[in-house]
Coordinates of C-alpha atoms in Angstrom, one line a residue:
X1 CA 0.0 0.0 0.0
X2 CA 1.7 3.6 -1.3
X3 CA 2.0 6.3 1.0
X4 CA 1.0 9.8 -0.3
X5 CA 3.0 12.1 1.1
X6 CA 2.0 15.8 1.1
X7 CA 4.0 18.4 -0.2
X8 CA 5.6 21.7 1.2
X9 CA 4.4 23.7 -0.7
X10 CA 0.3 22.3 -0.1
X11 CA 1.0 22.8 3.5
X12 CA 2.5 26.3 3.4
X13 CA -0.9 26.8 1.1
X14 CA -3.0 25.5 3.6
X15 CA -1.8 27.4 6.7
X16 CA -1.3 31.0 4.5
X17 CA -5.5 30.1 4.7
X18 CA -5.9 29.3 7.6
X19 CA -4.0 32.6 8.5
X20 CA -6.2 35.0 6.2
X21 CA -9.3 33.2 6.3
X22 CA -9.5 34.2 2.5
X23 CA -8.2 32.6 -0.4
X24 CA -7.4 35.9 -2.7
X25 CA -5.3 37.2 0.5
X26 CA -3.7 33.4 1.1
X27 CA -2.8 33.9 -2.5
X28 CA -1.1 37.0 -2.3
X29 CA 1.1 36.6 0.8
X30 CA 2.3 33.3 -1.0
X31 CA 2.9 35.2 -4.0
X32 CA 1.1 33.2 -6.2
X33 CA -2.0 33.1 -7.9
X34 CA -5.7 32.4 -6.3
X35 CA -6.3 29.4 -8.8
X36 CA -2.9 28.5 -7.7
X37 CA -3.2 28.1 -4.3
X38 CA -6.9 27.0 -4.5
X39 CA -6.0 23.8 -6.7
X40 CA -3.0 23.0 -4.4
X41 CA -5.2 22.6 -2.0
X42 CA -8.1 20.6 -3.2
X43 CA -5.0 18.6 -4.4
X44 CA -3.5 18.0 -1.0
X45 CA -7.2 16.6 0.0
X46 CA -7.3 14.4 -2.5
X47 CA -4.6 12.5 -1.8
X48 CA -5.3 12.5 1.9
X49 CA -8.7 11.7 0.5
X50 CA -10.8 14.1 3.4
X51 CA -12.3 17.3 3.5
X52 CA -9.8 20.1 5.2
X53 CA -11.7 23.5 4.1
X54 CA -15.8 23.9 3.2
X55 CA -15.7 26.6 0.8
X56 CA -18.3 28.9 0.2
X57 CA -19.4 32.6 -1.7
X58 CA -18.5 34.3 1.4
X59 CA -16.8 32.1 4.1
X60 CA -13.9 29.5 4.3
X61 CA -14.3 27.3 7.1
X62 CA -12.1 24.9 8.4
X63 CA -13.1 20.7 9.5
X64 CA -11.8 20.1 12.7
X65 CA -9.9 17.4 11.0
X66 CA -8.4 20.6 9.0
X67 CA -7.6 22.3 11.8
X68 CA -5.8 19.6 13.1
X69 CA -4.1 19.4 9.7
X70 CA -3.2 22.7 10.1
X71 CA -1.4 22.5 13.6
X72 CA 0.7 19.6 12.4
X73 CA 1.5 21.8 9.3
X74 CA 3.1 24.6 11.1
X75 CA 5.0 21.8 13.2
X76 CA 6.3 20.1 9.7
X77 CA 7.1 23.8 8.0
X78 CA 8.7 24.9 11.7
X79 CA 11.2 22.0 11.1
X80 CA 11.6 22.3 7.4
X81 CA 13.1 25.6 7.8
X82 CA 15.2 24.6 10.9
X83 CA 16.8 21.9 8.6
X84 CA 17.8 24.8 6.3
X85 CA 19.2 27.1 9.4
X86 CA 21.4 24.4 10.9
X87 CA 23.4 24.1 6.8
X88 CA 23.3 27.5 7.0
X89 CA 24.8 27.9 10.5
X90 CA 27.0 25.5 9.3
X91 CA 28.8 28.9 7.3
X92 CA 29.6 32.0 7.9
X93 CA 27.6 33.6 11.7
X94 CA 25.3 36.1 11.0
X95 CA 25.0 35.7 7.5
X96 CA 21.7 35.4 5.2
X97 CA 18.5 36.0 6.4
X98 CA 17.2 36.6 9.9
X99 CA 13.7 37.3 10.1
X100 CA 13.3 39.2 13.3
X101 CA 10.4 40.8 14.9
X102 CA 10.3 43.6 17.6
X103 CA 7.6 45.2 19.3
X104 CA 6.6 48.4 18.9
X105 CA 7.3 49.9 22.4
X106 CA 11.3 49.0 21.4
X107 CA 11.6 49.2 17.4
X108 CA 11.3 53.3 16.7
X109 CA 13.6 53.8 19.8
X110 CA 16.7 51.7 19.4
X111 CA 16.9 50.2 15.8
X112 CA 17.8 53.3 14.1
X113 CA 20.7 53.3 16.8
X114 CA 21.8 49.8 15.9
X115 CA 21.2 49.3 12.3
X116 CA 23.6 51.3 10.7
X117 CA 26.5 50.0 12.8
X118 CA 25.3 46.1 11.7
X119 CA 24.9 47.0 8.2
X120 CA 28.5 48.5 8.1
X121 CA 30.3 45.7 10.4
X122 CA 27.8 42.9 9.3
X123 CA 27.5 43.5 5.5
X124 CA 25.9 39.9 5.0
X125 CA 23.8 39.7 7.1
X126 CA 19.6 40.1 6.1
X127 CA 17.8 41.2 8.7
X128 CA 14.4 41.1 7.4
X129 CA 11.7 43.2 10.8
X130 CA 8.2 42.7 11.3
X131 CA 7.2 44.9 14.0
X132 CA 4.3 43.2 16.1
X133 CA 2.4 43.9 19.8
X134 CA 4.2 41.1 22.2
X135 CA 1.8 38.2 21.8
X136 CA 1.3 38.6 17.5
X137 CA 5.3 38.4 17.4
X138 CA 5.7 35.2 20.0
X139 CA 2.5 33.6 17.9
X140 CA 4.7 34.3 14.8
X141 CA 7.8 33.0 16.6
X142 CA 6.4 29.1 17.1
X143 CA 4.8 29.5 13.9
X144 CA 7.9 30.1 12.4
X145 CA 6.9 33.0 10.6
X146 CA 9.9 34.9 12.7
X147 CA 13.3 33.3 13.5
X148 CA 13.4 35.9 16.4
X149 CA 11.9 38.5 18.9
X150 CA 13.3 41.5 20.3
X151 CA 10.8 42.2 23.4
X152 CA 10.3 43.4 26.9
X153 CA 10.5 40.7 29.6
X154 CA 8.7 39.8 31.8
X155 CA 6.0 38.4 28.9
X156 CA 4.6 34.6 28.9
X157 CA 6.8 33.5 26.3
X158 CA 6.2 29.9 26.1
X159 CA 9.3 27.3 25.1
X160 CA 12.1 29.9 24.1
X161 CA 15.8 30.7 25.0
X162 CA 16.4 34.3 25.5
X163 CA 19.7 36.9 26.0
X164 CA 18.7 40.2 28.1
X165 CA 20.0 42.9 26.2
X166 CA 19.7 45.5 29.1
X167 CA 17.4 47.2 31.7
X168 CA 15.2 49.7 30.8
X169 CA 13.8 51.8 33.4
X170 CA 10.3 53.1 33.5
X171 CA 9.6 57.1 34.1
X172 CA 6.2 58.6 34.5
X173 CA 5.4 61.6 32.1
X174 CA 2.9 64.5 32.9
X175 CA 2.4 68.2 31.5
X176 CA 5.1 70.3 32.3
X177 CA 2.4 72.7 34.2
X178 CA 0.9 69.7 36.6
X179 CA 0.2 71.9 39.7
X180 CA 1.2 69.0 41.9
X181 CA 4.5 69.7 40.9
X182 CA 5.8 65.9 41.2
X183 CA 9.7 65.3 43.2
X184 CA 12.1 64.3 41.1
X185 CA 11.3 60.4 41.8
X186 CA 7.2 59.3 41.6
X187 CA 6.0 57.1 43.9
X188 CA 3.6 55.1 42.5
X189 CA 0.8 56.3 45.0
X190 CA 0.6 59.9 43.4
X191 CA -0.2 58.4 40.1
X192 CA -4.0 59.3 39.8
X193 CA -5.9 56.2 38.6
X194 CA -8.2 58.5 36.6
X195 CA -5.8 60.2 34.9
X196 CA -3.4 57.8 33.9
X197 CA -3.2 56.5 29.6
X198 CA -1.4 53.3 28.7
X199 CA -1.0 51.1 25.2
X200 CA -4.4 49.2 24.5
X201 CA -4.2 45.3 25.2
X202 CA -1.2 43.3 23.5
X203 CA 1.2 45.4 24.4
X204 CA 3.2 44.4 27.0
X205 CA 4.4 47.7 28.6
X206 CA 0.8 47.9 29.7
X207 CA 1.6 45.5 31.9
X208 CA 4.9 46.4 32.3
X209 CA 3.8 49.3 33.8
X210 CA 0.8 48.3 35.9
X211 CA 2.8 45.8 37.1
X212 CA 5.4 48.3 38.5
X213 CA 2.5 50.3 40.3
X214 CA 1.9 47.6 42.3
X215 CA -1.6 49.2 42.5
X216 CA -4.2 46.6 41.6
X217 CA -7.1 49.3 41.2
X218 CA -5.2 50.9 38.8
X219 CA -6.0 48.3 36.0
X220 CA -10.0 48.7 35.9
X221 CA -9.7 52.6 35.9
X222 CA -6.5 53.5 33.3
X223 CA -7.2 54.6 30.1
X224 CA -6.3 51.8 27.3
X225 CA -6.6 53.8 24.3
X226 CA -3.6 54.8 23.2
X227 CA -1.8 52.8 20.2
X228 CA 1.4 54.0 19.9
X229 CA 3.9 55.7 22.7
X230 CA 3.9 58.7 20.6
X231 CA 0.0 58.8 21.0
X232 CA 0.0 58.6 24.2
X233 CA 2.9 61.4 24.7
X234 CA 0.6 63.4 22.3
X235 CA -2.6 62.7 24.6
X236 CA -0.4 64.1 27.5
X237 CA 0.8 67.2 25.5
X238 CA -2.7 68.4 25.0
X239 CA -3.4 68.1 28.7
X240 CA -5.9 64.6 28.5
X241 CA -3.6 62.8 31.3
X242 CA -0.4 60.9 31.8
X243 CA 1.5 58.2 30.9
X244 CA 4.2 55.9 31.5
X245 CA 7.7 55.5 29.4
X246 CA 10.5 53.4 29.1
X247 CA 14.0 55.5 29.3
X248 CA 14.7 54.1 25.7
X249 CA 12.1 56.0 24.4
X250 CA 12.8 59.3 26.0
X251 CA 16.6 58.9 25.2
X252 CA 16.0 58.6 21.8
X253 CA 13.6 62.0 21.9
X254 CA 10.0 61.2 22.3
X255 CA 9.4 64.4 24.6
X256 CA 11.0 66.8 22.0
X257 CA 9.0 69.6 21.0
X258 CA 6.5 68.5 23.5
X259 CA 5.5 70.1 26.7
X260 CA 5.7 66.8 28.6
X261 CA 8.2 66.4 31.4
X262 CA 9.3 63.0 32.3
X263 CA 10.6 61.6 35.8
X264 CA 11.9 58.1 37.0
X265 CA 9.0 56.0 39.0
X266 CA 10.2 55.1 42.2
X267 CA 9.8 51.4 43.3
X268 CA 11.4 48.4 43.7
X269 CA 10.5 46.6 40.1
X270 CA 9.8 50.1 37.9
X271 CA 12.4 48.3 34.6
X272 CA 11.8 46.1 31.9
X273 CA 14.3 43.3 30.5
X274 CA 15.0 43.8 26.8
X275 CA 15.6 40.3 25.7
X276 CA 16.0 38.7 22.3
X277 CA 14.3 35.2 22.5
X278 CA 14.3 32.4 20.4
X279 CA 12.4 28.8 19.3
X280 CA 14.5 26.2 21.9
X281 CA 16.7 24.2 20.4
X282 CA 17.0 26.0 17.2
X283 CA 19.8 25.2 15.0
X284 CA 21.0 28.9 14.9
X285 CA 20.9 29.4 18.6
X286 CA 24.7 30.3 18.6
X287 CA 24.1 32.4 15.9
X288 CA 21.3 34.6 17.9
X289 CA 23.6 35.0 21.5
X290 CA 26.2 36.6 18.9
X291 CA 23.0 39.0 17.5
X292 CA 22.3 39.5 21.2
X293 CA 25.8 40.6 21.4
X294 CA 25.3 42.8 18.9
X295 CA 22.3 44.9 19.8
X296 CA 24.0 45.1 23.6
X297 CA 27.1 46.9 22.0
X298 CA 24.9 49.0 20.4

């Protein structure tokens, strides 16, 4: 009796659907055509001989055998490309690509600081960025969409090795006019709970933050809204409330031409751990403690 073995190019079809719940979008991040993907598909499940998608006019549904399907898929692609990164490790370190993802509470503040100095020293090197809120990039991380994440710790990471990078300490920022006229360190217990915007969910400096408050009430009455730091520093500008900033971001002149003033949050935890984390046991896991390297001498 034959075995039919799919092929990788039917599975990485099959989850690119499963990921846009639309064929015409599938398509298109697989770069081929819709009839293309659609026919590797209804190929794939007739060999297997089973129904993995109902299509209709307006939805794509997946069985519950095809979702299945789909988990073992990214498990089978996840290896594939880990058999390519351990030849390539093989060569030249940090060389070829390196898909990388990075939040968006770290990218705008410390890549342009870095970049320029890999591109010079580390010509060969592809560093290809996706920047994602804390749980999209670790979902792409053991999906294998990303090789690895740049990210504030502590986060639920799952099954991952990791190299802190530094500390980054937390500072609260408020109009430059408060009439409270804060000291130069803020305890957490003048922060009022009414007035105080963080990142909406996903981000982890939300929690970050709330965490080194140490105020539980303070999570059912802060403002989420905000979905960007510089929103939020905006939102403070024009008098709406205040906010909480890593030092990264105010080093790298978040405040400028602002009327904002920030000042270090007193506390015992009040600083995150920038870490680049990793899939364990990945073939290039050498290869990422010398990135980590990297982005610390930067």
């Amino acid at each position: 009796m034959s075995t039919y073995l799919p092929t990788i190019k039917q599975l990485q079809y099959l989850v690119a659907l499963h990921e846009h719940g639309h064929f015409g979008r599938a398509a298109e991040a697989s770069f081929v055509s819709q009839s293309t993907l659609s026919a590797g598909i209804r190929e794939l499940e007739s060999l297997l001989g089973v129904t993995l998608v109902e299509r209709s006019r307006r939805v794509v549904r997946f069985t519950p055998l095809g979702k299945n399907v789909v988990d073992k898929a990214h498990r089978v692609l996840r290896e594939t490309e880990e058999l390519a990164e351990l030849v390539q490790a093989a060569g030249k370190p940090l060389s070829g690509e390196v898909r990388l993802s990075v939040i968006p509470t770290i990218a705008p503040f410390l890549l342009p600081r870095i970049l320029p100095r890999l591109r010079k020293e580390r010509p060969q090197l592809k560093l290809f960025l996706r920047e994602e809120t804390s749980d999209h990039a670790i979902e792409s991380l053991h999906h294998g969409r990303a090789d690895c994440v740049l990210l504030a710790l502590p986060f639920a990471t799952g099954d991952v090795e990791s190299e802190i990078i530094g500390e980054d300490d937390l500072f609260v920022a408020f109009p430059k006019d408060d009439p409270r006229d804060p000291p130069p360190e803020i305890p957490a217990s003048m922060i009022d709970e009414g007035r105080l915007l963080l990142l909406e969910d996903g981000h982890c400096l939300k929690e970050h933050a709330l965490a080194a408050c140490n105020r539980p009430e303070l999570r059912g009455s802060a403002t989420m809204i905000g979905t960007s730091l510089h929103t939020l520093v905006q939102m403070v500008d024009n008098g709406l409330g205040l906010t909480m900033l890593p030092q990264m971001a105010i080093d790298a002149g978040i405040l400028h031409e602002t009327d904002v003033v920030a000042r270090p949050l007193k506390g015992a935890k009040t600083s995150r751990q920038i870490a680049l984390v990793w899939r364990t046991n990945s073939p290039r896991s050498e290869e990422f403690k010398l990135l980590a390297e990297e982005l610390r001498a930067g």
